[in-house]
mmCIF file of C-alpha atoms and ligand atoms in Angstrom:
data_model
loop_
_atom_site.group_PDB
_atom_site.id
_atom_site.type_symbol
_atom_site.label_atom_id
_atom_site.label_comp_id
_atom_site.label_asym_id
_atom_site.label_seq_id
_atom_site.Cartn_x
_atom_site.Cartn_y
_atom_site.Cartn_z
ATOM 1 C CA MET A 1 -6.758 -13.920 -15.789
ATOM 2 C CA ARG A 2 -6.071 -17.665 -16.177
ATOM 3 C CA ARG A 3 -2.511 -18.625 -15.428
ATOM 4 C CA SER A 4 -0.720 -19.897 -18.484
ATOM 5 C CA ARG A 5 1.086 -22.991 -17.290
ATOM 6 C CA HIS A 6 4.690 -21.964 -17.261
ATOM 7 C CA VAL A 7 5.020 -18.301 -16.435
ATOM 8 C CA PRO A 8 8.354 -18.249 -14.585
ATOM 9 C CA VAL A 9 7.846 -14.973 -12.707
ATOM 10 C CA SER A 10 4.652 -13.571 -11.201
ATOM 11 C CA LEU A 11 4.635 -9.984 -9.936
ATOM 12 C CA VAL A 12 1.971 -10.284 -7.271
ATOM 13 C CA GLY A 13 0.119 -7.693 -5.200
ATOM 14 C CA ALA A 14 -0.389 -8.735 -1.572
ATOM 15 C CA GLY A 15 -3.002 -6.076 -0.746
ATOM 16 C CA PRO A 16 -2.846 -3.598 2.131
ATOM 17 C CA GLY A 17 -2.119 -6.058 4.954
ATOM 18 C CA ASP A 18 -5.228 -7.961 6.032
ATOM 19 C CA PRO A 19 -4.899 -11.452 4.452
ATOM 20 C CA GLU A 20 -8.635 -11.346 3.628
ATOM 21 C CA LEU A 21 -7.767 -8.722 1.023
ATOM 22 C CA LEU A 22 -5.432 -11.026 -0.873
ATOM 23 C CA THR A 23 -6.843 -12.067 -4.263
ATOM 24 C CA LEU A 24 -7.517 -15.705 -5.111
ATOM 25 C CA GLY A 25 -4.877 -15.353 -7.841
ATOM 26 C CA ALA A 26 -2.282 -14.173 -5.340
ATOM 27 C CA LEU A 27 -3.093 -17.027 -2.971
ATOM 28 C CA ARG A 28 -2.674 -19.604 -5.746
ATOM 29 C CA ARG A 29 0.678 -18.159 -6.871
ATOM 30 C CA LEU A 30 1.918 -18.261 -3.265
ATOM 31 C CA GLN A 31 0.924 -21.885 -2.903
ATOM 32 C CA GLU A 32 2.626 -22.843 -6.188
ATOM 33 C CA ALA A 33 5.837 -20.843 -5.781
ATOM 34 C CA ASP A 34 9.326 -22.283 -5.340
ATOM 35 C CA VAL A 35 10.720 -18.898 -4.300
ATOM 36 C CA VAL A 36 8.943 -15.839 -2.886
ATOM 37 C CA VAL A 37 10.849 -12.558 -2.984
ATOM 38 C CA HIS A 38 8.935 -10.161 -0.763
ATOM 39 C CA ASP A 39 8.942 -6.595 0.518
ATOM 40 C CA ALA A 40 8.974 -5.376 4.115
ATOM 41 C CA LEU A 41 5.295 -4.390 3.905
ATOM 42 C CA VAL A 42 4.127 -7.967 3.383
ATOM 43 C CA SER A 43 2.894 -9.351 6.709
ATOM 44 C CA ALA A 44 4.008 -12.598 8.353
ATOM 45 C CA GLU A 45 0.377 -13.757 8.204
ATOM 46 C CA ILE A 46 0.426 -13.557 4.421
ATOM 47 C CA LEU A 47 3.853 -15.178 4.092
ATOM 48 C CA ALA A 48 2.528 -18.054 6.196
ATOM 49 C CA LEU A 49 0.175 -18.894 3.293
ATOM 50 C CA CYS A 50 3.121 -20.100 1.169
ATOM 51 C CA ALA A 51 3.503 -23.866 0.843
ATOM 52 C CA SER A 52 5.908 -25.315 3.393
ATOM 53 C CA GLY A 53 9.354 -25.570 1.883
ATOM 54 C CA THR A 54 8.957 -22.420 -0.213
ATOM 55 C CA ARG A 55 12.127 -20.348 -0.063
ATOM 56 C CA ARG A 56 11.425 -16.818 1.143
ATOM 57 C CA ILE A 57 13.774 -13.983 0.374
ATOM 58 C CA ASP A 58 13.261 -10.684 2.188
ATOM 59 C CA ALA A 59 14.112 -7.885 -0.225
ATOM 60 C CA GLY A 60 12.558 -5.181 1.936
ATOM 61 C CA LYS A 61 13.872 -1.788 2.852
ATOM 62 C CA ARG A 62 13.316 -0.955 6.506
ATOM 63 C CA ALA A 63 13.365 2.326 8.354
ATOM 64 C CA GLY A 64 16.912 3.513 8.775
ATOM 65 C CA ARG A 65 18.361 0.611 6.802
ATOM 66 C CA ARG A 66 18.830 0.227 3.105
ATOM 67 C CA GLY A 67 17.486 -2.909 1.552
ATOM 68 C CA PRO A 68 19.037 -4.634 -1.420
ATOM 69 C CA SER A 69 19.346 -2.467 -4.533
ATOM 70 C CA GLN A 70 16.761 -2.635 -7.302
ATOM 71 C CA GLU A 71 19.465 -3.983 -9.622
ATOM 72 C CA TRP A 72 20.191 -6.817 -7.182
ATOM 73 C CA ILE A 73 16.480 -7.702 -7.004
ATOM 74 C CA ASN A 74 16.131 -7.598 -10.796
ATOM 75 C CA ALA A 75 19.173 -9.879 -11.191
ATOM 76 C CA LEU A 76 17.805 -12.273 -8.550
ATOM 77 C CA LEU A 77 14.456 -12.596 -10.348
ATOM 78 C CA VAL A 78 16.239 -13.290 -13.637
ATOM 79 C CA SER A 79 18.645 -15.865 -12.192
ATOM 80 C CA GLU A 80 15.957 -17.723 -10.215
ATOM 81 C CA ALA A 81 13.758 -17.889 -13.306
ATOM 82 C CA ARG A 82 16.668 -19.109 -15.437
ATOM 83 C CA ALA A 83 17.321 -21.835 -12.872
ATOM 84 C CA GLY A 84 13.831 -23.106 -13.694
ATOM 85 C CA ARG A 85 12.195 -22.063 -10.462
ATOM 86 C CA ARG A 86 8.720 -20.607 -10.179
ATOM 87 C CA VAL A 87 9.238 -17.160 -8.732
ATOM 88 C CA VAL A 88 6.715 -14.919 -6.978
ATOM 89 C CA ARG A 89 7.699 -11.305 -6.470
ATOM 90 C CA LEU A 90 5.325 -10.258 -3.702
ATOM 91 C CA LYS A 91 4.661 -6.590 -3.020
ATOM 92 C CA GLY A 92 2.416 -4.623 -0.698
ATOM 93 C CA GLY A 93 -0.807 -3.333 -2.291
ATOM 94 C CA ASP A 94 -0.597 -3.344 -6.083
ATOM 95 C CA PRO A 95 2.756 -3.976 -7.822
ATOM 96 C CA PHE A 96 2.272 -1.204 -10.396
ATOM 97 C CA LEU A 97 1.435 1.645 -8.008
ATOM 98 C CA PHE A 98 4.608 2.989 -6.381
ATOM 99 C CA GLY A 99 5.834 -0.577 -6.184
ATOM 100 C CA ARG A 100 8.591 -0.495 -8.812
ATOM 101 C CA GLY A 101 6.806 -3.404 -10.478
ATOM 102 C CA GLY A 102 7.240 -1.718 -13.851
ATOM 103 C CA GLU A 103 11.012 -1.647 -13.439
ATOM 104 C CA GLU A 104 11.101 -5.357 -12.627
ATOM 105 C CA ALA A 105 8.805 -6.148 -15.553
ATOM 106 C CA LEU A 106 11.149 -4.229 -17.872
ATOM 107 C CA ALA A 107 14.200 -6.090 -16.544
ATOM 108 C CA LEU A 108 12.455 -9.435 -17.099
ATOM 109 C CA THR A 109 11.241 -8.490 -20.576
ATOM 110 C CA ARG A 110 14.731 -7.351 -21.549
ATOM 111 C CA ALA A 111 16.191 -10.611 -20.247
ATOM 112 C CA GLY A 112 13.676 -12.509 -22.388
ATOM 113 C CA ILE A 113 11.830 -13.997 -19.402
ATOM 114 C CA LEU A 114 8.063 -14.435 -19.423
ATOM 115 C CA TRP A 115 6.246 -12.776 -16.571
ATOM 116 C CA GLU A 116 2.730 -11.917 -15.489
ATOM 117 C CA VAL A 117 1.237 -9.395 -13.095
ATOM 118 C CA VAL A 118 -1.409 -10.290 -10.526
ATOM 119 C CA PRO A 119 -2.886 -6.933 -9.493
ATOM 120 C CA GLY A 120 -3.435 -6.355 -5.800
ATOM 121 C CA VAL A 121 -5.829 -4.268 -3.728
ATOM 122 C CA SER A 122 -3.896 -1.035 -3.350
ATOM 123 C CA SER A 123 -3.568 0.611 0.038
ATOM 124 C CA ALA A 124 -4.450 3.849 -1.744
ATOM 125 C CA LEU A 125 -8.012 2.551 -2.142
ATOM 126 C CA ALA A 126 -8.410 0.083 0.722
ATOM 127 C CA VAL A 127 -6.889 2.057 3.581
ATOM 128 C CA PRO A 128 -9.123 5.147 3.248
ATOM 129 C CA ALA A 129 -12.101 2.756 2.937
ATOM 130 C CA SER A 130 -11.072 0.976 6.113
ATOM 131 C CA ALA A 131 -11.165 4.352 7.875
ATOM 132 C CA GLY A 132 -14.662 5.141 6.549
ATOM 133 C CA ILE A 133 -13.472 7.659 3.953
ATOM 134 C CA PRO A 134 -15.029 7.333 0.476
ATOM 135 C CA LEU A 135 -12.494 8.845 -1.960
ATOM 136 C CA THR A 136 -15.298 10.207 -4.117
ATOM 137 C CA HIS A 137 -18.700 11.256 -2.829
ATOM 138 C CA ARG A 138 -21.538 12.903 -4.705
ATOM 139 C CA GLY A 139 -21.521 16.624 -4.101
ATOM 140 C CA VAL A 140 -18.152 16.508 -2.327
ATOM 141 C CA SER A 141 -15.451 15.073 -4.589
ATOM 142 C CA SER A 142 -15.286 13.574 -8.056
ATOM 143 C CA SER A 143 -11.516 13.425 -8.528
ATOM 144 C CA VAL A 144 -8.630 11.652 -6.797
ATOM 145 C CA ALA A 145 -4.855 11.686 -7.142
ATOM 146 C CA VAL A 146 -2.371 9.327 -5.503
ATOM 147 C CA VAL A 147 0.988 10.956 -4.857
ATOM 148 C CA PRO A 148 4.171 10.118 -2.951
ATOM 149 C CA GLY A 149 5.105 12.092 0.173
ATOM 150 C CA GLN A 150 8.672 11.025 -0.156
ATOM 151 C CA LEU A 151 10.500 10.693 -3.416
ATOM 152 C CA ALA A 152 12.823 7.894 -4.425
ATOM 153 C CA ALA A 153 16.077 9.076 -5.978
ATOM 154 C CA GLY A 154 15.527 9.919 -9.604
ATOM 155 C CA ALA A 155 11.740 10.295 -9.283
ATOM 156 C CA GLU A 156 9.897 13.337 -10.647
ATOM 157 C CA ALA A 157 9.052 15.977 -8.025
ATOM 158 C CA VAL A 158 5.385 16.408 -7.114
ATOM 159 C CA ASP A 159 3.822 19.679 -8.315
ATOM 160 C CA TRP A 160 1.654 20.357 -5.240
ATOM 161 C CA ALA A 161 0.142 23.546 -6.698
ATOM 162 C CA ALA A 162 -1.011 21.709 -9.841
ATOM 163 C CA LEU A 163 -2.762 19.196 -7.584
ATOM 164 C CA ASN A 164 -5.110 21.914 -6.332
ATOM 165 C CA ALA A 165 -7.450 21.041 -9.173
ATOM 166 C CA VAL A 166 -7.879 17.554 -7.714
ATOM 167 C CA GLN A 167 -10.394 17.307 -4.877
ATOM 168 C CA THR A 168 -9.119 14.259 -2.954
ATOM 169 C CA LEU A 169 -5.436 13.463 -2.482
ATOM 170 C CA VAL A 170 -4.030 10.221 -1.143
ATOM 171 C CA VAL A 171 -0.431 10.714 -0.056
ATOM 172 C CA LEU A 172 1.600 7.527 0.323
ATOM 173 C CA MET A 173 4.957 7.218 2.100
ATOM 174 C CA ALA A 174 4.022 10.154 4.288
ATOM 175 C CA GLY A 175 4.996 8.763 7.723
ATOM 176 C CA SER A 176 7.777 11.080 8.814
ATOM 177 C CA ARG A 177 6.935 14.049 6.614
ATOM 178 C CA VAL A 178 3.439 15.055 7.690
ATOM 179 C CA ALA A 179 4.354 18.649 8.548
ATOM 180 C CA ALA A 180 6.452 19.195 5.406
ATOM 181 C CA ILE A 181 3.743 17.803 3.112
ATOM 182 C CA SER A 182 1.048 19.900 4.808
ATOM 183 C CA THR A 183 3.194 23.007 4.386
ATOM 184 C CA ALA A 184 3.736 22.230 0.694
ATOM 185 C CA LEU A 185 -0.025 21.830 0.177
ATOM 186 C CA LEU A 186 -0.743 25.119 1.959
ATOM 187 C CA GLU A 187 1.873 26.875 -0.147
ATOM 188 C CA GLY A 188 0.259 25.255 -3.184
ATOM 189 C CA GLY A 189 -2.979 27.070 -2.277
ATOM 190 C CA ARG A 190 -5.152 24.667 -0.285
ATOM 191 C CA PRO A 191 -6.896 26.291 2.694
ATOM 192 C CA ALA A 192 -5.616 25.775 6.255
ATOM 193 C CA SER A 193 -9.069 24.427 7.169
ATOM 194 C CA CYS A 194 -8.767 21.574 4.632
ATOM 195 C CA PRO A 195 -9.388 18.320 6.539
ATOM 196 C CA VAL A 196 -6.716 15.603 6.627
ATOM 197 C CA ALA A 197 -6.787 12.033 7.919
ATOM 198 C CA ILE A 198 -3.626 10.195 8.875
ATOM 199 C CA VAL A 199 -4.550 6.542 8.583
ATOM 200 C CA GLN A 200 -2.030 4.309 10.290
ATOM 201 C CA ARG A 201 -1.699 0.520 9.883
ATOM 202 C CA GLY A 202 -4.825 0.379 7.729
ATOM 203 C CA THR A 203 -6.602 -3.025 7.724
ATOM 204 C CA LEU A 204 -4.021 -4.304 10.244
ATOM 205 C CA ALA A 205 -4.174 -4.854 14.012
ATOM 206 C CA GLY A 206 -3.808 -1.542 15.804
ATOM 207 C CA GLN A 207 -5.281 0.537 12.955
ATOM 208 C CA LYS A 208 -5.618 4.171 13.975
ATOM 209 C CA THR A 209 -6.937 7.312 12.301
ATOM 210 C CA ARG A 210 -6.027 10.838 13.342
ATOM 211 C CA LEU A 211 -8.262 13.601 11.980
ATOM 212 C CA SER A 212 -6.797 17.074 11.623
ATOM 213 C CA THR A 213 -6.440 19.978 9.211
ATOM 214 C CA LEU A 214 -3.642 21.127 6.936
ATOM 215 C CA GLY A 215 -3.084 24.226 9.067
ATOM 216 C CA ALA A 216 -2.734 22.281 12.327
ATOM 217 C CA LEU A 217 -0.512 19.624 10.777
ATOM 218 C CA ALA A 218 1.778 22.197 9.153
ATOM 219 C CA ARG A 219 2.302 23.730 12.614
ATOM 220 C CA HIS A 220 2.464 20.625 14.827
ATOM 221 C CA GLY A 221 2.357 17.674 12.437
ATOM 222 C CA ASP A 222 5.453 15.896 13.575
ATOM 223 C CA ARG A 223 4.854 16.134 17.331
ATOM 224 C CA GLU A 224 2.743 13.006 17.586
ATOM 225 C CA ARG A 225 4.201 9.668 16.633
ATOM 226 C CA VAL A 226 2.823 8.192 13.430
ATOM 227 C CA ALA A 227 2.718 4.375 13.386
ATOM 228 C CA THR A 228 3.725 2.963 9.998
ATOM 229 C CA PRO A 229 2.681 2.152 7.383
ATOM 230 C CA ALA A 230 0.602 5.301 7.159
ATOM 231 C CA LEU A 231 -0.994 7.420 4.461
ATOM 232 C CA LEU A 232 -2.705 10.797 4.344
ATOM 233 C CA VAL A 233 -6.099 11.531 2.865
ATOM 234 C CA VAL A 234 -6.543 15.235 2.104
ATOM 235 C CA GLY A 235 -9.847 16.838 1.115
ATOM 236 C CA GLU A 236 -13.466 17.429 2.113
ATOM 237 C CA VAL A 237 -14.319 13.695 1.924
ATOM 238 C CA VAL A 238 -12.330 13.272 5.154
ATOM 239 C CA ARG A 239 -15.250 14.862 7.061
ATOM 240 C CA LEU A 240 -17.298 11.744 6.293
ATOM 241 C CA ALA A 241 -14.982 9.750 8.575
ATOM 242 C CA GLU A 242 -16.619 11.390 11.588
ATOM 243 C CA GLU A 243 -19.850 9.572 10.725
ATOM 244 C CA LEU A 244 -18.542 6.536 8.838
ATOM 245 C CA GLY A 245 -15.186 5.896 10.511
ATOM 246 C CA GLY A 246 -16.536 3.589 13.196
ATOM 247 C CA TRP A 247 -17.816 0.842 10.921
ATOM 248 C CA ARG A 248 -15.122 -1.692 11.786
ATOM 249 C CA GLU A 249 -15.575 -1.222 15.518
ATOM 250 C CA ALA A 250 -19.366 -1.423 15.084
ATOM 251 C CA LEU A 251 -18.981 -4.793 13.352
ATOM 252 C CA VAL A 252 -16.779 -6.121 16.133
ATOM 253 C CA GLU A 253 -19.321 -4.937 18.718
ATOM 254 C CA ARG A 254 -22.163 -6.632 16.860
ATOM 255 C CA ALA A 255 -20.275 -9.871 16.458
ATOM 256 C CA ARG A 256 -19.447 -9.993 20.158
ATOM 257 C CA PRO A 257 -22.137 -11.700 22.248
ATOM 258 C CA ASP A 258 -23.787 -9.069 24.421
ATOM 259 C CA ALA A 259 -22.690 -9.692 28.019
ATOM 260 C CA ARG A 260 -25.942 -8.257 29.413
ATOM 261 C CA THR A 261 -28.236 -10.678 27.603
ATOM 262 C CA ALA A 262 -25.928 -13.713 27.760
HETATM 263 N N1 LIG B 301 2.203 -0.583 -3.983
HETATM 264 C C1 LIG B 301 1.670 -0.187 -2.701
HETATM 265 C C2 LIG B 301 2.226 1.150 -2.237
HETATM 266 C C3 LIG B 301 3.719 1.116 -1.988
HETATM 267 S S1 LIG B 301 4.301 2.614 -1.268
HETATM 268 C C4 LIG B 301 0.134 -0.153 -2.763
HETATM 269 O O1 LIG B 301 -0.450 -0.230 -3.851
HETATM 270 O O2 LIG B 301 -0.482 -0.083 -1.705
HETATM 271 C C5 LIG B 301 4.177 2.203 0.445
HETATM 272 C C6 LIG B 301 3.205 3.139 1.127
HETATM 273 O O3 LIG B 301 1.877 2.657 1.019
HETATM 274 C C7 LIG B 301 3.425 3.283 2.610
HETATM 275 O O4 LIG B 301 4.461 4.204 2.896
HETATM 276 C C8 LIG B 301 2.076 3.816 3.062
HETATM 277 O O5 LIG B 301 1.945 5.177 2.764
HETATM 278 C C9 LIG B 301 1.136 3.058 2.147
HETATM 279 N N2 LIG B 301 0.587 1.867 2.827
HETATM 280 C C10 LIG B 301 0.771 0.577 2.478
HETATM 281 N N3 LIG B 301 0.099 -0.250 3.304
HETATM 282 C C11 LIG B 301 -0.542 0.543 4.197
HETATM 283 C C12 LIG B 301 -1.403 0.290 5.311
HETATM 284 N N4 LIG B 301 -1.741 -0.954 5.665
HETATM 285 N N5 LIG B 301 -1.862 1.362 6.029
HETATM 286 C C13 LIG B 301 -1.530 2.624 5.678
HETATM 287 N N6 LIG B 301 -0.722 2.915 4.627
HETATM 288 C C14 LIG B 301 -0.236 1.904 3.901
#
């Protein structure tokens, strides 16, 4: 994916949060950008990798507050590119998975502006991994779907019953709707005993996983605070987290000099 020399706009995935999960391509675009238009999910640590003097524009939507409209963002990308500036549109995870990257690419194409996409490590893959949950596992699951827990205006509704055929579900944008989503999945026909992980702040400081079941979450799901960003993993693979979920902590323990032998 060599960069052709004068692509005015790069739609760049920033990964799930940990700067180590940024791609080399993303890092280079950040260092070469004149303007970076970023979402709320992109961490300060990653923004700090921009060259000094790079203009940063926060186009994020935050809880309780509306961000700028998609039309405003599209128009900004077009006008910055027309002004001859090198623009990076930086999004959490991958730009083309629930990131509205496709809409921005269409706006740029229709305005006759060259663009490229630099795929990112999606939270849908990296966050379950960081919690020790393989999305597929021999003998347990060989299918995965990524679905939204909350729908943007104009988006197609999720057919939860149809998703019964899929063994592992990753539900994004689930933060405040854990009980409602669990109820919808139960009504769709999944058993109450179906295990669920709520993975909060995956790959970031303060990462936390809560293990539960659909039945319990449908009854009490919204009683405990869920730190955001958070996603749900639903399916039998979640049981593996009991054995595999401690890998990050184990690494930290190993790396730490042992006080007893020091
Ligand atoms: N394009 C992004 C997803 C955008 S939707 C991607 O590919 O990752 C935003 C949702 O992603 C959040 O509501 C949350 O469900 C999930 N998410 C993003 N980063 C996360 C993280 N570090 N930990 C847990 N969930 C995360």
